[in-house]
Short mmCIF file of C-alpha atoms in Angstrom, two decimals:
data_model
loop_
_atom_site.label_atom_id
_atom_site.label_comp_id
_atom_site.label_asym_id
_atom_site.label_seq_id
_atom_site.Cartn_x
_atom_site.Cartn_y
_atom_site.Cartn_z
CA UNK A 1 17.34 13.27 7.06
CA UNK A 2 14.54 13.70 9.78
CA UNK A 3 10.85 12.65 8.87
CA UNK A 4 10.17 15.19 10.77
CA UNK A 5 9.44 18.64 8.29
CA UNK A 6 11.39 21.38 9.10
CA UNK A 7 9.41 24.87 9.61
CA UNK A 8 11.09 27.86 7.66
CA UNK A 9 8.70 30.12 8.41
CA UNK A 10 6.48 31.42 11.05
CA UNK A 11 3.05 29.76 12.08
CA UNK A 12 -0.04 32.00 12.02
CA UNK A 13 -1.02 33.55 14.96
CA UNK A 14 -3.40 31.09 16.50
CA UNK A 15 -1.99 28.04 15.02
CA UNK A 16 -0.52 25.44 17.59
CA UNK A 17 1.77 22.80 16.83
CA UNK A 18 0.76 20.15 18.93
CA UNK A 19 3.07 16.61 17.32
CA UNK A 20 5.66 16.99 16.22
CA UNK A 21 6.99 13.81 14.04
CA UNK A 22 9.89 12.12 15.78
CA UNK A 23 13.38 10.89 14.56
CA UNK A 24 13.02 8.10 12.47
CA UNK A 25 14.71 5.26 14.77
CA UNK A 26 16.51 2.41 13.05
CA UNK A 27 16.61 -0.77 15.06
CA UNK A 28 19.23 -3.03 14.51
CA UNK A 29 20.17 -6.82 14.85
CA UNK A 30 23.95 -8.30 14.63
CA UNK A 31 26.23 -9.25 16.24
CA UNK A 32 29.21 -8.57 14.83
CA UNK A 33 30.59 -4.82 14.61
CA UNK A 34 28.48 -2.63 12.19
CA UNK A 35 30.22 0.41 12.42
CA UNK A 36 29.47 1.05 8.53
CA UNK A 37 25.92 0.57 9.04
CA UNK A 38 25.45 2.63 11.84
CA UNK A 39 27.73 5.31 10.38
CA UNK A 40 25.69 5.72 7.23
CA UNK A 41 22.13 5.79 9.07
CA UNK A 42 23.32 8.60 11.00
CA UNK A 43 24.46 10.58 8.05
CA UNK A 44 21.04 9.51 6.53
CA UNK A 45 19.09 11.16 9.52
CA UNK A 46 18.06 7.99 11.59
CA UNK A 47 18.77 7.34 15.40
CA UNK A 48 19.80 3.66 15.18
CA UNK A 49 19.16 1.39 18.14
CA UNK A 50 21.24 -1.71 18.37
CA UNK A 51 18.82 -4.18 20.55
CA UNK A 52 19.10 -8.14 20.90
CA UNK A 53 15.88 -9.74 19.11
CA UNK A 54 14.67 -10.50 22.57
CA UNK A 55 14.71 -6.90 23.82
CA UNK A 56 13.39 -5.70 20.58
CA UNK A 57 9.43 -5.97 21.15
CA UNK A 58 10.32 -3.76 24.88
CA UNK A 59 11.68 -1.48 23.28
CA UNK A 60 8.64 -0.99 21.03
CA UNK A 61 5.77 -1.17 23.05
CA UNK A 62 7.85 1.40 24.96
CA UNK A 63 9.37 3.72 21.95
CA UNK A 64 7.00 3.04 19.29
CA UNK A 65 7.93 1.39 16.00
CA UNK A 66 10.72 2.00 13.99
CA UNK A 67 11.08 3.44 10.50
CA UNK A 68 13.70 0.38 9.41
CA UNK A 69 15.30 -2.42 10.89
CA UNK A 70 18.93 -3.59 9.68
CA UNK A 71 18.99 -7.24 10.85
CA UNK A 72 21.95 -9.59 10.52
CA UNK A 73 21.23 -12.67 7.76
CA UNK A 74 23.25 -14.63 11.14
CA UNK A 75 20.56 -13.41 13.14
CA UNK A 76 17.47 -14.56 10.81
CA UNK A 77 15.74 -17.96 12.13
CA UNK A 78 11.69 -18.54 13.07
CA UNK A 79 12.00 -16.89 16.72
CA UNK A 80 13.33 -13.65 14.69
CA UNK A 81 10.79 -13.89 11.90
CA UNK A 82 7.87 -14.25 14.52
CA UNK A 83 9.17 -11.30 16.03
CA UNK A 84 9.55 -8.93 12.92
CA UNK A 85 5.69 -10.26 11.89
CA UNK A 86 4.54 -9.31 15.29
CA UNK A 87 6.42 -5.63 15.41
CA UNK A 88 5.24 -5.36 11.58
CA UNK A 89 1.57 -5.68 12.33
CA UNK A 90 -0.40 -2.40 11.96
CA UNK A 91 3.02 -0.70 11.12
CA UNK A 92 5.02 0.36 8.57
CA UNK A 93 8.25 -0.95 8.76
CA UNK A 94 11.06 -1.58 5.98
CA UNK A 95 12.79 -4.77 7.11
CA UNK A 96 16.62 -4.46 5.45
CA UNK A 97 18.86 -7.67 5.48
CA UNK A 98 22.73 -7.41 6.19
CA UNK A 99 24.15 -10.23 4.31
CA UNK A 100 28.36 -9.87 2.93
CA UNK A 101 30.17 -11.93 0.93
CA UNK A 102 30.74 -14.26 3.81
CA UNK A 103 26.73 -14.66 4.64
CA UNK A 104 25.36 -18.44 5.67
CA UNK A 105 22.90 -19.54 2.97
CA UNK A 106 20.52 -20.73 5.88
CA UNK A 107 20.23 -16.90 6.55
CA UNK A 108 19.20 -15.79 3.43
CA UNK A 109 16.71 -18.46 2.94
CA UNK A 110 15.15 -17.95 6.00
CA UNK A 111 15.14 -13.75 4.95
CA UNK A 112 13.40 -15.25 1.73
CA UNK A 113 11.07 -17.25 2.71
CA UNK A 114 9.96 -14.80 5.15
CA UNK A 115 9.79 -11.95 2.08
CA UNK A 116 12.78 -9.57 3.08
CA UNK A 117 13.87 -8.97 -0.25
CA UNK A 118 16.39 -6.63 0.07
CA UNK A 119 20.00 -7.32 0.88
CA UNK A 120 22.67 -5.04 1.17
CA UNK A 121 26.32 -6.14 2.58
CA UNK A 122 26.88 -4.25 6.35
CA UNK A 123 30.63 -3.85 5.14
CA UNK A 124 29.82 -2.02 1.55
CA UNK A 125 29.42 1.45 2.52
CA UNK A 126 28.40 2.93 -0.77
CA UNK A 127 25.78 0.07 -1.29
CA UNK A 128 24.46 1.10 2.37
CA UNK A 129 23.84 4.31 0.89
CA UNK A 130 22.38 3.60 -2.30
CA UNK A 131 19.67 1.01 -0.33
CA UNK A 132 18.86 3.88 2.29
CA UNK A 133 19.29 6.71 -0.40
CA UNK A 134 16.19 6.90 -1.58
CA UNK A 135 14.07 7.36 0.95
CA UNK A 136 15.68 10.44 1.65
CA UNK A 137 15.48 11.64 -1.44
CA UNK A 138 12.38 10.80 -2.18
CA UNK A 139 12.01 13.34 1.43
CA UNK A 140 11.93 15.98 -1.29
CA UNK A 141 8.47 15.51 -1.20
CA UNK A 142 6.51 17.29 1.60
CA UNK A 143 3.21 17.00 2.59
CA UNK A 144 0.31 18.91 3.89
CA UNK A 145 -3.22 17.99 4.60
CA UNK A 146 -5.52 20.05 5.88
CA UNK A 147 -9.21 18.79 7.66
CA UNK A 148 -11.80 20.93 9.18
CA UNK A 149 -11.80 18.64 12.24
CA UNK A 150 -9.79 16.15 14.01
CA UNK A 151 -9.94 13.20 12.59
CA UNK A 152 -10.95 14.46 9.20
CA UNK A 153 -7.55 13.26 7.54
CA UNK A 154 -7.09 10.33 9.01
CA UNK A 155 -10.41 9.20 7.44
CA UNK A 156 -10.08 10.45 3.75
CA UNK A 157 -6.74 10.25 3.27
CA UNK A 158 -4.95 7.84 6.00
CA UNK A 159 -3.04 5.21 4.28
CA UNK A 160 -1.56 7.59 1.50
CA UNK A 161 -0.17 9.88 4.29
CA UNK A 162 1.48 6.79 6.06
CA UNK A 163 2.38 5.60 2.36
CA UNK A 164 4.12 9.44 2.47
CA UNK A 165 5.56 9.26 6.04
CA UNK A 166 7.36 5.35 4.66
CA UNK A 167 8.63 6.86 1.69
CA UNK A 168 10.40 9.31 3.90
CA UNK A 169 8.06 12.38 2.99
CA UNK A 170 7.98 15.32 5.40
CA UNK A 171 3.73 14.97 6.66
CA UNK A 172 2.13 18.34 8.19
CA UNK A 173 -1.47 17.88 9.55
CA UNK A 174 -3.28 21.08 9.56
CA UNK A 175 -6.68 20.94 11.44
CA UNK A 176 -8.78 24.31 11.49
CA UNK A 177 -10.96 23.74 14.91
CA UNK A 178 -10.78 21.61 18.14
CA UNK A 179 -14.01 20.21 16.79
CA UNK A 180 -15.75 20.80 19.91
CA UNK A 181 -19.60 20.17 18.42
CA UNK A 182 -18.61 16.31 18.01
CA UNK A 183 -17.14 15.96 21.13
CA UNK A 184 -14.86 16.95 24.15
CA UNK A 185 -12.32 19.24 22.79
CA UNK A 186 -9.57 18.33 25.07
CA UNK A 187 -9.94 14.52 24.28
CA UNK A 188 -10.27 15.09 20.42
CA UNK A 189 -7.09 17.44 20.55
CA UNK A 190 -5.43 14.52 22.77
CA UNK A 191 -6.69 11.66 20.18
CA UNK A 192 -5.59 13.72 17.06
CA UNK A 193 -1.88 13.93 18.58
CA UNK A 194 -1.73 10.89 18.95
CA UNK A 195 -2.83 9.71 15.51
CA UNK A 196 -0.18 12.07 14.04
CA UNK A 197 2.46 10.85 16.11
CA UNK A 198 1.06 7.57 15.05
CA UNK A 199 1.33 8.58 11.10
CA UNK A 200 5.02 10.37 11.85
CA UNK A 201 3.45 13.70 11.05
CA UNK A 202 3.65 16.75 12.36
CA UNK A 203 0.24 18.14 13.77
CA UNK A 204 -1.08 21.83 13.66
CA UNK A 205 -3.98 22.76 14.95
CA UNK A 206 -6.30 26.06 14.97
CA UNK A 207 -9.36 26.85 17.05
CA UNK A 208 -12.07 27.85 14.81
CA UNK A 209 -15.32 27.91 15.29
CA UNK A 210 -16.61 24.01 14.69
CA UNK A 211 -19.52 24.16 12.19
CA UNK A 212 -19.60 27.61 11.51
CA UNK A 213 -15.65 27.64 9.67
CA UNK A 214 -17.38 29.55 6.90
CA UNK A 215 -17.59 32.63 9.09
CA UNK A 216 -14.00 32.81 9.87
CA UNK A 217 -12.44 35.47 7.88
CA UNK A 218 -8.96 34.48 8.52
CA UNK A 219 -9.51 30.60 7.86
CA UNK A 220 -7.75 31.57 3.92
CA UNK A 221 -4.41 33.47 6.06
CA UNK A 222 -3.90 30.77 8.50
CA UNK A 223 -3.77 28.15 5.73
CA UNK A 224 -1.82 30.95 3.53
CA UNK A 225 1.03 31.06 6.51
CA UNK A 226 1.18 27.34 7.23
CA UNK A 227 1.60 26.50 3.28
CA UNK A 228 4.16 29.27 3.88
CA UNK A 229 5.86 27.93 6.70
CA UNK A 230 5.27 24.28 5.80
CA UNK A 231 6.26 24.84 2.13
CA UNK A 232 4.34 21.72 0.29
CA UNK A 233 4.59 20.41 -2.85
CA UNK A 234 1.49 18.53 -2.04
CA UNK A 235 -1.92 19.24 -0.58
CA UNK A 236 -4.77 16.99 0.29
CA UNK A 237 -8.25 18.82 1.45
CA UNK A 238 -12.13 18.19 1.39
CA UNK A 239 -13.83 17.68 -1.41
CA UNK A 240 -16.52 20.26 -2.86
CA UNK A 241 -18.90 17.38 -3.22
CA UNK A 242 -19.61 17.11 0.42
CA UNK A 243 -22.63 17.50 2.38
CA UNK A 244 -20.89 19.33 5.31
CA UNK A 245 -20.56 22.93 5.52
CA UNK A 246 -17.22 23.00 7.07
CA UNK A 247 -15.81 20.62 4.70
CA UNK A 248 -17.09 23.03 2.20
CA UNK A 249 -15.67 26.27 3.44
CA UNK A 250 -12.16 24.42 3.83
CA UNK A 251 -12.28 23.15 0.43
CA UNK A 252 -12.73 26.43 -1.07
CA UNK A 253 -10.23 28.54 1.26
CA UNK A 254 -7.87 25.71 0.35
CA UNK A 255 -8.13 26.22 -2.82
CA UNK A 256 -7.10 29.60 -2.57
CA UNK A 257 -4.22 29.24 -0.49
CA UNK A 258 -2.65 26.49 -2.22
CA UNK A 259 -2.39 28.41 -5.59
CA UNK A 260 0.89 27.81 -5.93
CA UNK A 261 1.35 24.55 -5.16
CA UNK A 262 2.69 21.90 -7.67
CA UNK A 263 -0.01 19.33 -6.49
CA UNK A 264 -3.54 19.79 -5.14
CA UNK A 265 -5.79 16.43 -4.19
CA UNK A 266 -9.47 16.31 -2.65
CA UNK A 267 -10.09 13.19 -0.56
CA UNK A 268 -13.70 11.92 0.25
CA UNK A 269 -15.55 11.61 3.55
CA UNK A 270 -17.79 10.19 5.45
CA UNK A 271 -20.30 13.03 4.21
CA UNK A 272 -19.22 12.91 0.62
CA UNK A 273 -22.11 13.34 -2.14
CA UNK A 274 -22.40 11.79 -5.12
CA UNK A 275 -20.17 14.13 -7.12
CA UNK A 276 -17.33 12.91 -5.71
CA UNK A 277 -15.51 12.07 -8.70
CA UNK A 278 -11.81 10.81 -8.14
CA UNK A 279 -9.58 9.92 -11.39
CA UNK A 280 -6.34 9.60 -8.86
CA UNK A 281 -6.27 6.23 -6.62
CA UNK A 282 -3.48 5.35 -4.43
CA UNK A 283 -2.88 1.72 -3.87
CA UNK A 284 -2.62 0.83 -0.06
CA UNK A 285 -2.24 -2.08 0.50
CA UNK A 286 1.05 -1.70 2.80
CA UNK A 287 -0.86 0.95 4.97
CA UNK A 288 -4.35 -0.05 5.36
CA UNK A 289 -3.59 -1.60 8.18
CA UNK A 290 -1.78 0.95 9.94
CA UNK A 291 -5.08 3.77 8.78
CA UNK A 292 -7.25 1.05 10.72
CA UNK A 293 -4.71 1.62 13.85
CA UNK A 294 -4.52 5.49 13.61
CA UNK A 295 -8.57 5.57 13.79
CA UNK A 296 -8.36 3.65 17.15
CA UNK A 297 -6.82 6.79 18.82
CA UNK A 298 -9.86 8.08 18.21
CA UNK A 299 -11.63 6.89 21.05
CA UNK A 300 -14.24 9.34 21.82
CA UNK A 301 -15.60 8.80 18.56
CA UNK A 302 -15.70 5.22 18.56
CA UNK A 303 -19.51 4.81 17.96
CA UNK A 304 -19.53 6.77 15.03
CA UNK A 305 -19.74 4.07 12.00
CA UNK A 306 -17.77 5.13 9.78
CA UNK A 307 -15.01 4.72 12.00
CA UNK A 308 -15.80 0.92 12.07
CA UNK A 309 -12.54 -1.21 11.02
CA UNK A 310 -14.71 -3.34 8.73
CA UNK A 311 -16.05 -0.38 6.82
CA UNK A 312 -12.61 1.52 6.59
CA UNK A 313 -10.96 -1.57 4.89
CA UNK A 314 -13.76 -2.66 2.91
CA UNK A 315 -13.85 1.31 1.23
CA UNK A 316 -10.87 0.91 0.14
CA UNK A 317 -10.97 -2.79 -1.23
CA UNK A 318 -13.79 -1.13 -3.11
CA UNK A 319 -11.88 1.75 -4.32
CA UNK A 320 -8.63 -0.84 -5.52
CA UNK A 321 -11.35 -1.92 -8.22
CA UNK A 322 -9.69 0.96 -10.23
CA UNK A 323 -6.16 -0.44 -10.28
CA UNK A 324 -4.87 -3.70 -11.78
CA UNK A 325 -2.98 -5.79 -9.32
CA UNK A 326 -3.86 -3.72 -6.05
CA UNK A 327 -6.35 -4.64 -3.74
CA UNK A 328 -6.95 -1.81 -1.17
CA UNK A 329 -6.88 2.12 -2.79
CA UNK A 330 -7.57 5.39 -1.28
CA UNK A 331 -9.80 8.01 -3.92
CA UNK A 332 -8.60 11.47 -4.92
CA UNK A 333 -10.39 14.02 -6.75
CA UNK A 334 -7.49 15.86 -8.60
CA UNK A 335 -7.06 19.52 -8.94
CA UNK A 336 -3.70 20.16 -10.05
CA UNK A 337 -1.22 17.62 -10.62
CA UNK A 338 2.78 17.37 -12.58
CA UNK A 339 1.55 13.84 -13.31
CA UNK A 340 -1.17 12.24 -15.56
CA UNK A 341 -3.70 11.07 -13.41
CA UNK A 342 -4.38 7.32 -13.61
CA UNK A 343 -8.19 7.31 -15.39
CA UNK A 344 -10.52 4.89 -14.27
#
């Protein structure tokens, strides 16, 4: 299954895609034949890359990260470790050991030691598929979050959509102007491609008019048709509690067009007011990180503080206060929800 989201329908008239989220890629390390493995991450929806570990970090830098990496237990010693902490920092990705019945216990310590926990035999086909199984299953879940400007998502809901896009969830971005006010609108549109290709998401973007999206009439029938197209069963958007107009008018024409959706979630923003009052926090701490990472694409708003690394990570330390055992959370404000929200 692709990470990507496939598009049923059509997109409104004046709606661009502009990412799309790639193939999940699947790098992996042995060296004996893996036929089995590579068999069943096709049929799961990956593009698996078999690389030496001293090609791997190339590849990379070049391709961008992968999703999962299926390493050999033979392969495992402190050069491969090193490299797997290296590729894994600021990314999200699962690390899956290959060990069969004929593994060398020096392997497997190593893959403990260094915390890859799971271990699935590269011969076992339906073991293969019951360890990558439920990611795609849990794909069943797709995504959409819509922000009045670039880099509106990224900021109030970040880490939960990469939490998504690891868990194999289908993540649409749906940005309603170029938001032209706060900057140049080529580089923003540039920057916010980049962080969704960054997130694996798929971005959509409209060209409303930044700071006045309350005037646009059709601003409830674009998000109608992308909800449409995109088909959610979850929606992130403003918050009513915010001091910004746009965030405002999105909330409430949100609101609207996501009716019918199972799940509806408000995340804060820089601009939030006091009543901001989440009772849904999503722990993080896997994708912090990776949120902090994202942001950097946004490099014409780099002086803007709340963009500041420190502050980003130290929100959502803040935030974790409302969940045992977690220390970095994101805050929702919940509209509609099939699950009991976690109360404070």
């Amino acid at each position: 299954m692709s990470n990507g989201p496939s598009v049923p329908g059509q997109l409104p008239t004046g709606v661009v895609r502009v990412a799309t989220a790639p193939q999940r890629v699947a790098i992996v390390w042995a060296s004996r034949t893996v036929d089995t493995v590579i068999d069943v991450l096709t049929d799961s929806g990956y593009l698996p890359v078999r690389l030496a570990v001293s090609d791997t970090e190339g590849f990379v830098s070049s391709s961008g990260a992968p999703a999962v990496m299926l390493i050999d237990s033979a392969a495992l010693d402190d050069r491969a470790v090193a490299v797997v902490g290296a590729l894994r920092r600021g990314r999200q990705i699962r690390v899956c050991v290959l060990a069969g019945s004929d593994a060398a216990a020096a392997g497997l310590l190593v893959a403990l030691r260094a915390g890859f926990t799971e271990v699935v035999d590269p011969d076992d086909h339906d073991a293969l598929v019951g360890a990558l199984a439920p990611t795609a299953a849990e794909g069943a879940e797709r995504v959409l979050a819509v922000g009045a400007h670039p880099d509106d998502v990224e900021i109030g809901c970040g880490a939960t959509l990469l939490r998504h896009s690891l868990l194999g969830h289908p993540v649409t971005v749906l940005t309603l102007s170029g938001g032209a006010v706060g900057g140049p609108a080529q580089a923003r549109r540039a920057e916010a491609a980049a962080a969704a290709m960054a997130m694996s998401a798929q971005l959509l973007m409209a060209d409303l008019p930044d700071t006045r999206l309350g005037e646009a009439g059709e601003m409830t029938t674009i998000i109608e048709q992308v909800i449409a197209a995109v088909r959610p069963t979850t929606v992130y958007v403003h918050s009513a509690a915010d001091s910004h107009q746009d965030h405002r008018a999105v909330h409430e024409k949100a609101l609207i067009a996501a009716r019918r959706v199972q799940q509806v979630f408000c995340y804060q923003s820089p601009s939030s007011r006091n009543g901001f009052a989440p009772t849904k926090f999503v722990p993080v701490e896997d994708t912090v990180d990776a949120k902090v990472a994202v942001l950097k694409q946004y490099r014409s708003q780099s002086t803007r503080h709340y963009l500041d690394p420190e502050l980003v990570v130290t929100t959502a330390r803040y935030w974790a206060r409302q969940l045992p055992h977690t220390r970095y959370a994101e805050p929702f404000e919940v509209i509609r929800a099939t699950e009991p929200a976690p109360q404070s």
